[in-house]
Amino acid sequence: MEQQSIIAGFQQVDHSQHQFLMKFLEDVADQSVVKESLELQIKLLDAKPGDHLLDVGCGIGIQAKRIAEEVAPTGKFVGTDMSNVMIELAKERTADLNLPIEFYVAEADSQPFPDESFDGIRTERVLMYISNTQKVFQEFMRLLKPGGRLVVFDFHWDGSLISHKDKVLTRKIIQYTTDSFPNGYLGTDLHRQLRNVGFQNINIQPYNYSGTNEILFELIKRAYGGILQSGVENGTFTQHEIDNWWQALEDDAETGNFFVSLAGIIAYGTKG
């Protein structure tokens, strides 16, 4: 099992195992539940030709084409990411699409655009890596035009469901994973933070990544593998505990008993 931690990796992509992270993003984006989530986000953004949309934490631009198609030909899709590596890959991926797409390197809370530049902003699986999300939402408010729409998808890791015979250790693993993220409890605070910044028409709904298939099991191994190994290294778990936990989960996958549900949240709000 590859041991790159997605937490450390996605916070410092340019100094991490690029290929592991890129493949992880591609495989996640290929899941039907993720594609369905994107379509719902586009619907909530009310994306239409002529709109200027910002995707904060766009990664390697996997979803850029689909979103840009909604605003073309007169609108614009703009993607930003803190990683130079990701932005360069995103530019390569979309260079021949003949769509209104631009990419820039930028931190989520410090975007290089004038006030009221965008009709809509989205960010997906990004804020869990950021401690001060209030500052990010203030930046989003600055960037949105009056009536502009914000859509956020992220995980509330403490709500994860992992079917496993060792329920005590599994609870400990879920708590450790949640605490390992800079913002693993984001789901509980989204409504409060959006309201405090001044967003209106706020709506928050659950959107879980759930399933039993082998591909999802492999993604879970890559998502949790490095995190749990860090727990072994700092003494939270023993190697024996983690090895046995993985083995039991793999046995369940082979016999059709594997089930996982990662607690996703989709939040929506508008600028008054």
Tab-separated table of N, CA and C in Angstrom, residues 43-141:
chain	number	residue	atom	x	y	z
A	43	LYS	N	-25.666	22.890	-11.373
A	43	LYS	CA	-27.068	23.319	-11.300
A	43	LYS	C	-27.250	24.393	-10.236
A	44	LEU	N	-26.628	24.207	-9.075
A	44	LEU	CA	-26.738	25.193	-7.995
A	44	LEU	C	-26.073	26.509	-8.372
A	45	LEU	N	-24.982	26.425	-9.133
A	45	LEU	CA	-24.315	27.642	-9.607
A	45	LEU	C	-25.152	28.384	-10.638
A	46	ASP	N	-26.161	27.702	-11.187
A	46	ASP	CA	-27.000	28.274	-12.248
A	46	ASP	C	-26.119	28.794	-13.385
A	47	ALA	N	-25.116	27.984	-13.739
A	47	ALA	CA	-24.134	28.394	-14.753
A	47	ALA	C	-24.795	28.520	-16.121
A	48	LYS	N	-24.481	29.617	-16.811
A	48	LYS	CA	-25.073	29.870	-18.125
A	48	LYS	C	-24.091	30.660	-18.976
A	49	PRO	N	-24.272	30.654	-20.294
A	49	PRO	CA	-23.359	31.380	-21.178
A	49	PRO	C	-23.204	32.837	-20.749
A	50	GLY	N	-21.963	33.276	-20.713
A	50	GLY	CA	-21.671	34.642	-20.316
A	50	GLY	C	-21.220	34.792	-18.878
A	51	ASP	N	-21.473	33.787	-18.051
A	51	ASP	CA	-21.055	33.842	-16.649
A	51	ASP	C	-19.539	33.741	-16.519
A	52	HIS	N	-19.003	34.388	-15.501
A	52	HIS	CA	-17.611	34.217	-15.102
A	52	HIS	C	-17.610	33.396	-13.820
A	53	LEU	N	-17.036	32.195	-13.887
A	53	LEU	CA	-17.036	31.277	-12.750
A	53	LEU	C	-15.612	31.020	-12.282
A	54	LEU	N	-15.447	30.938	-10.966
A	54	LEU	CA	-14.148	30.687	-10.349
A	54	LEU	C	-14.181	29.355	-9.620
A	55	ASP	N	-13.191	28.516	-9.901
A	55	ASP	CA	-13.037	27.226	-9.227
A	55	ASP	C	-11.776	27.300	-8.370
A	56	VAL	N	-11.945	27.410	-7.056
A	56	VAL	CA	-10.813	27.572	-6.143
A	56	VAL	C	-10.349	26.198	-5.661
A	57	GLY	N	-9.070	25.915	-5.900
A	57	GLY	CA	-8.552	24.580	-5.615
A	57	GLY	C	-8.880	23.649	-6.761
A	58	CYS	N	-8.654	24.116	-7.981
A	58	CYS	CA	-9.068	23.382	-9.188
A	58	CYS	C	-8.212	22.160	-9.470
A	59	GLY	N	-7.074	22.020	-8.762
A	59	GLY	CA	-6.216	20.868	-8.986
A	59	GLY	C	-5.664	20.826	-10.403
A	60	ILE	N	-5.739	19.662	-11.007
A	60	ILE	CA	-5.178	19.483	-12.348
A	60	ILE	C	-6.213	19.733	-13.451
A	61	GLY	N	-7.309	20.391	-13.091
A	61	GLY	CA	-8.271	20.844	-14.096
A	61	GLY	C	-9.164	19.760	-14.664
A	62	ILE	N	-9.392	18.697	-13.911
A	62	ILE	CA	-10.193	17.581	-14.415
A	62	ILE	C	-11.621	18.023	-14.743
A	63	GLN	N	-12.183	18.907	-13.930
A	63	GLN	CA	-13.585	19.303	-14.106
A	63	GLN	C	-13.741	20.609	-14.881
A	64	ALA	N	-12.632	21.197	-15.313
A	64	ALA	CA	-12.685	22.494	-15.992
A	64	ALA	C	-13.504	22.441	-17.275
A	65	LYS	N	-13.289	21.424	-18.082
A	65	LYS	CA	-13.983	21.321	-19.372
A	65	LYS	C	-15.500	21.319	-19.173
A	66	ARG	N	-15.959	20.490	-18.240
A	66	ARG	CA	-17.407	20.360	-18.037
A	66	ARG	C	-18.027	21.687	-17.604
A	67	ILE	N	-17.355	22.409	-16.731
A	67	ILE	CA	-17.907	23.678	-16.248
A	67	ILE	C	-17.800	24.754	-17.323
A	68	ALA	N	-16.666	24.798	-18.022
A	68	ALA	CA	-16.464	25.812	-19.062
A	68	ALA	C	-17.489	25.678	-20.183
A	69	GLU	N	-17.925	24.460	-20.451
A	69	GLU	CA	-18.936	24.249	-21.490
A	69	GLU	C	-20.228	24.994	-21.175
A	70	GLU	N	-20.520	25.171	-19.897
A	70	GLU	CA	-21.760	25.834	-19.496
A	70	GLU	C	-21.716	27.342	-19.720
A	71	VAL	N	-20.537	27.944	-19.653
A	71	VAL	CA	-20.441	29.405	-19.747
A	71	VAL	C	-19.968	29.880	-21.117
A	72	ALA	N	-19.470	28.963	-21.939
A	72	ALA	CA	-19.006	29.308	-23.290
A	72	ALA	C	-20.196	29.749	-24.152
A	73	PRO	N	-19.960	30.546	-25.180
A	73	PRO	CA	-18.645	31.038	-25.623
A	73	PRO	C	-18.269	32.400	-25.036
A	74	THR	N	-19.251	33.064	-24.417
A	74	THR	CA	-19.017	34.458	-24.006
A	74	THR	C	-18.579	34.603	-22.555
A	75	GLY	N	-18.640	33.534	-21.782
A	75	GLY	CA	-18.252	33.589	-20.383
A	75	GLY	C	-16.813	33.171	-20.179
A	76	LYS	N	-16.497	32.819	-18.933
A	76	LYS	CA	-15.122	32.454	-18.627
A	76	LYS	C	-15.095	31.525	-17.413
A	77	PHE	N	-14.291	30.474	-17.526
A	77	PHE	CA	-13.982	29.607	-16.386
A	77	PHE	C	-12.567	29.934	-15.930
A	78	VAL	N	-12.410	30.219	-14.650
A	78	VAL	CA	-11.101	30.512	-14.083
A	78	VAL	C	-10.835	29.522	-12.951
A	79	GLY	N	-9.710	28.834	-13.031
A	79	GLY	CA	-9.315	27.901	-11.984
A	79	GLY	C	-8.066	28.384	-11.274
A	80	THR	N	-8.049	28.272	-9.956
A	80	THR	CA	-6.851	28.622	-9.191
A	80	THR	C	-6.477	27.479	-8.269
A	81	ASP	N	-5.189	27.379	-7.997
A	81	ASP	CA	-4.686	26.374	-7.072
A	81	ASP	C	-3.366	26.881	-6.497
A	82	MET	N	-3.046	26.452	-5.281
A	82	MET	CA	-1.808	26.897	-4.652
A	82	MET	C	-0.573	26.208	-5.233
A	83	SER	N	-0.784	25.139	-6.002
A	83	SER	CA	0.321	24.340	-6.520
A	83	SER	C	0.701	24.731	-7.940
A	84	ASN	N	1.968	25.091	-8.137
A	84	ASN	CA	2.479	25.350	-9.481
A	84	ASN	C	2.392	24.105	-10.354
A	85	VAL	N	2.708	22.958	-9.767
A	85	VAL	CA	2.677	21.704	-10.520
A	85	VAL	C	1.278	21.428	-11.053
A	86	MET	N	0.287	21.576	-10.197
A	86	MET	CA	-1.084	21.295	-10.616
A	86	MET	C	-1.556	22.266	-11.693
A	87	ILE	N	-1.243	23.521	-11.526
A	87	ILE	CA	-1.685	24.512	-12.507
A	87	ILE	C	-1.046	24.247	-13.871
A	88	GLU	N	0.211	23.878	-13.895
A	88	GLU	CA	0.855	23.563	-15.171
A	88	GLU	C	0.204	22.352	-15.831
A	89	LEU	N	-0.121	21.346	-15.039
A	89	LEU	CA	-0.799	20.163	-15.581
A	89	LEU	C	-2.198	20.513	-16.063
A	90	ALA	N	-2.877	21.393	-15.340
A	90	ALA	CA	-4.218	21.820	-15.755
A	90	ALA	C	-4.163	22.552	-17.097
A	91	LYS	N	-3.168	23.399	-17.268
A	91	LYS	CA	-3.016	24.119	-18.543
A	91	LYS	C	-2.759	23.146	-19.691
A	92	GLU	N	-1.912	22.146	-19.447
A	92	GLU	CA	-1.631	21.147	-20.480
A	92	GLU	C	-2.889	20.353	-20.834
A	93	ARG	N	-3.655	19.991	-19.818
A	93	ARG	CA	-4.846	19.164	-20.008
A	93	ARG	C	-5.903	19.881	-20.850
A	94	THR	N	-5.981	21.198	-20.745
A	94	THR	CA	-7.066	21.940	-21.385
A	94	THR	C	-6.613	22.793	-22.570
A	95	ALA	N	-5.348	22.687	-22.950
A	95	ALA	CA	-4.777	23.583	-23.966
A	95	ALA	C	-5.495	23.515	-25.307
A	96	ASP	N	-5.993	22.355	-25.683
A	96	ASP	CA	-6.575	22.177	-27.020
A	96	ASP	C	-8.102	22.135	-27.020
A	97	LEU	N	-8.740	22.598	-25.971
A	97	LEU	CA	-10.188	22.452	-25.851
A	97	LEU	C	-10.975	23.544	-26.563
A	98	ASN	N	-10.323	24.668	-26.884
A	98	ASN	CA	-11.019	25.788	-27.516
A	98	ASN	C	-12.212	26.250	-26.666
A	99	LEU	N	-11.949	26.363	-25.362
A	99	LEU	CA	-12.952	26.835	-24.415
A	99	LEU	C	-12.354	27.996	-23.615
A	100	PRO	N	-13.207	28.874	-23.067
A	100	PRO	CA	-12.714	30.035	-22.312
A	100	PRO	C	-12.242	29.635	-20.916
A	101	ILE	N	-11.018	29.128	-20.837
A	101	ILE	CA	-10.465	28.600	-19.588
A	101	ILE	C	-9.154	29.313	-19.271
A	102	GLU	N	-9.003	29.723	-18.013
A	102	GLU	CA	-7.766	30.327	-17.538
A	102	GLU	C	-7.384	29.701	-16.199
A	103	PHE	N	-6.077	29.620	-15.948
A	103	PHE	CA	-5.600	29.073	-14.674
A	103	PHE	C	-4.553	29.996	-14.071
A	104	TYR	N	-4.579	30.087	-12.722
A	104	TYR	CA	-3.622	30.917	-11.996
A	104	TYR	C	-3.216	30.219	-10.695
A	105	VAL	N	-2.002	30.478	-10.265
A	105	VAL	CA	-1.534	30.002	-8.965
A	105	VAL	C	-1.955	31.013	-7.910
A	106	ALA	N	-2.670	30.546	-6.875
A	106	ALA	CA	-3.125	31.464	-5.825
A	106	ALA	C	-3.573	30.667	-4.607
A	107	GLU	N	-3.389	31.255	-3.445
A	107	GLU	CA	-3.932	30.701	-2.202
A	107	GLU	C	-5.442	30.956	-2.171
A	108	ALA	N	-6.174	30.084	-1.497
A	108	ALA	CA	-7.628	30.206	-1.466
A	108	ALA	C	-8.094	31.525	-0.869
A	109	ASP	N	-7.374	32.033	0.127
A	109	ASP	CA	-7.808	33.253	0.803
A	109	ASP	C	-7.181	34.517	0.242
A	110	SER	N	-6.485	34.383	-0.875
A	110	SER	CA	-5.834	35.548	-1.484
A	110	SER	C	-5.815	35.385	-2.998
A	111	GLN	N	-6.924	35.726	-3.617
A	111	GLN	CA	-7.093	35.535	-5.052
A	111	GLN	C	-6.716	36.817	-5.814
A	112	PRO	N	-6.066	36.693	-6.970
A	112	PRO	CA	-5.535	37.860	-7.688
A	112	PRO	C	-6.534	38.517	-8.643
A	113	PHE	N	-7.745	38.793	-8.127
A	113	PHE	CA	-8.781	39.355	-8.985
A	113	PHE	C	-9.446	40.544	-8.295
A	114	PRO	N	-9.970	41.490	-9.091
A	114	PRO	CA	-10.663	42.652	-8.512
A	114	PRO	C	-11.954	42.242	-7.803
A	115	ASP	N	-12.473	43.151	-6.996
A	115	ASP	CA	-13.765	42.935	-6.334
A	115	ASP	C	-14.856	42.676	-7.376
A	116	GLU	N	-15.805	41.844	-6.981
A	116	GLU	CA	-17.006	41.578	-7.783
A	116	GLU	C	-16.677	41.134	-9.208
A	117	SER	N	-15.761	40.174	-9.315
A	117	SER	CA	-15.328	39.686	-10.625
A	117	SER	C	-16.139	38.498	-11.139
A	118	PHE	N	-16.862	37.788	-10.228
A	118	PHE	CA	-17.427	36.496	-10.627
A	118	PHE	C	-18.916	36.384	-10.307
A	119	ASP	N	-19.597	35.677	-11.212
A	119	ASP	CA	-21.013	35.362	-11.012
A	119	ASP	C	-21.187	34.161	-10.092
A	120	GLY	N	-20.181	33.304	-10.046
A	120	GLY	CA	-20.264	32.119	-9.205
A	120	GLY	C	-18.890	31.626	-8.818
A	121	ILE	N	-18.810	31.028	-7.630
A	121	ILE	CA	-17.567	30.428	-7.135
A	121	ILE	C	-17.897	29.045	-6.598
A	122	ARG	N	-17.035	28.103	-6.918
A	122	ARG	CA	-17.160	26.771	-6.322
A	122	ARG	C	-15.811	26.331	-5.776
A	123	THR	N	-15.861	25.464	-4.786
A	123	THR	CA	-14.650	24.836	-4.266
A	123	THR	C	-15.033	23.452	-3.782
A	124	GLU	N	-14.245	22.448	-4.168
A	124	GLU	CA	-14.596	21.060	-3.870
A	124	GLU	C	-13.416	20.320	-3.260
A	125	ARG	N	-13.653	19.733	-2.087
A	125	ARG	CA	-12.637	18.952	-1.366
A	125	ARG	C	-11.347	19.753	-1.166
A	126	VAL	N	-11.519	21.004	-0.743
A	126	VAL	CA	-10.389	21.913	-0.535
A	126	VAL	C	-10.345	22.448	0.892
A	127	LEU	N	-11.472	22.879	1.405
A	127	LEU	CA	-11.497	23.600	2.685
A	127	LEU	C	-11.102	22.732	3.876
A	128	MET	N	-11.211	21.428	3.746
A	128	MET	CA	-10.796	20.555	4.852
A	128	MET	C	-9.296	20.650	5.118
A	129	TYR	N	-8.548	21.180	4.149
A	129	TYR	CA	-7.098	21.338	4.312
A	129	TYR	C	-6.717	22.728	4.833
A	130	ILE	N	-7.710	23.574	5.124
A	130	ILE	CA	-7.455	24.963	5.502
A	130	ILE	C	-8.023	25.242	6.888
A	131	SER	N	-7.202	25.740	7.783
A	131	SER	CA	-7.641	26.004	9.156
A	131	SER	C	-8.583	27.201	9.234
A	132	ASN	N	-8.197	28.320	8.606
A	132	ASN	CA	-8.974	29.550	8.712
A	132	ASN	C	-9.908	29.704	7.510
A	133	THR	N	-10.987	28.936	7.513
A	133	THR	CA	-11.924	29.012	6.390
A	133	THR	C	-12.758	30.291	6.428
A	134	GLN	N	-12.886	30.915	7.587
A	134	GLN	CA	-13.617	32.181	7.664
A	134	GLN	C	-12.972	33.220	6.753
A	135	LYS	N	-11.650	33.261	6.737
A	135	LYS	CA	-10.932	34.192	5.877
A	135	LYS	C	-11.171	33.872	4.400
A	136	VAL	N	-11.271	32.594	4.084
A	136	VAL	CA	-11.547	32.180	2.706
A	136	VAL	C	-12.932	32.650	2.276
A	137	PHE	N	-13.918	32.473	3.143
A	137	PHE	CA	-15.276	32.896	2.797
A	137	PHE	C	-15.371	34.420	2.652
A	138	GLN	N	-14.609	35.148	3.429
A	138	GLN	CA	-14.563	36.605	3.264
A	138	GLN	C	-14.010	36.978	1.891
A	139	GLU	N	-12.998	36.219	1.450
A	139	GLU	CA	-12.436	36.457	0.122
A	139	GLU	C	-13.457	36.114	-0.968
A	140	PHE	N	-14.200	35.048	-0.783
A	140	PHE	CA	-15.238	34.691	-1.756
A	140	PHE	C	-16.300	35.785	-1.837
A	141	MET	N	-16.672	36.316	-0.686
A	141	MET	CA	-17.668	37.392	-0.667
A	141	MET	C	-17.155	38.608	-1.438
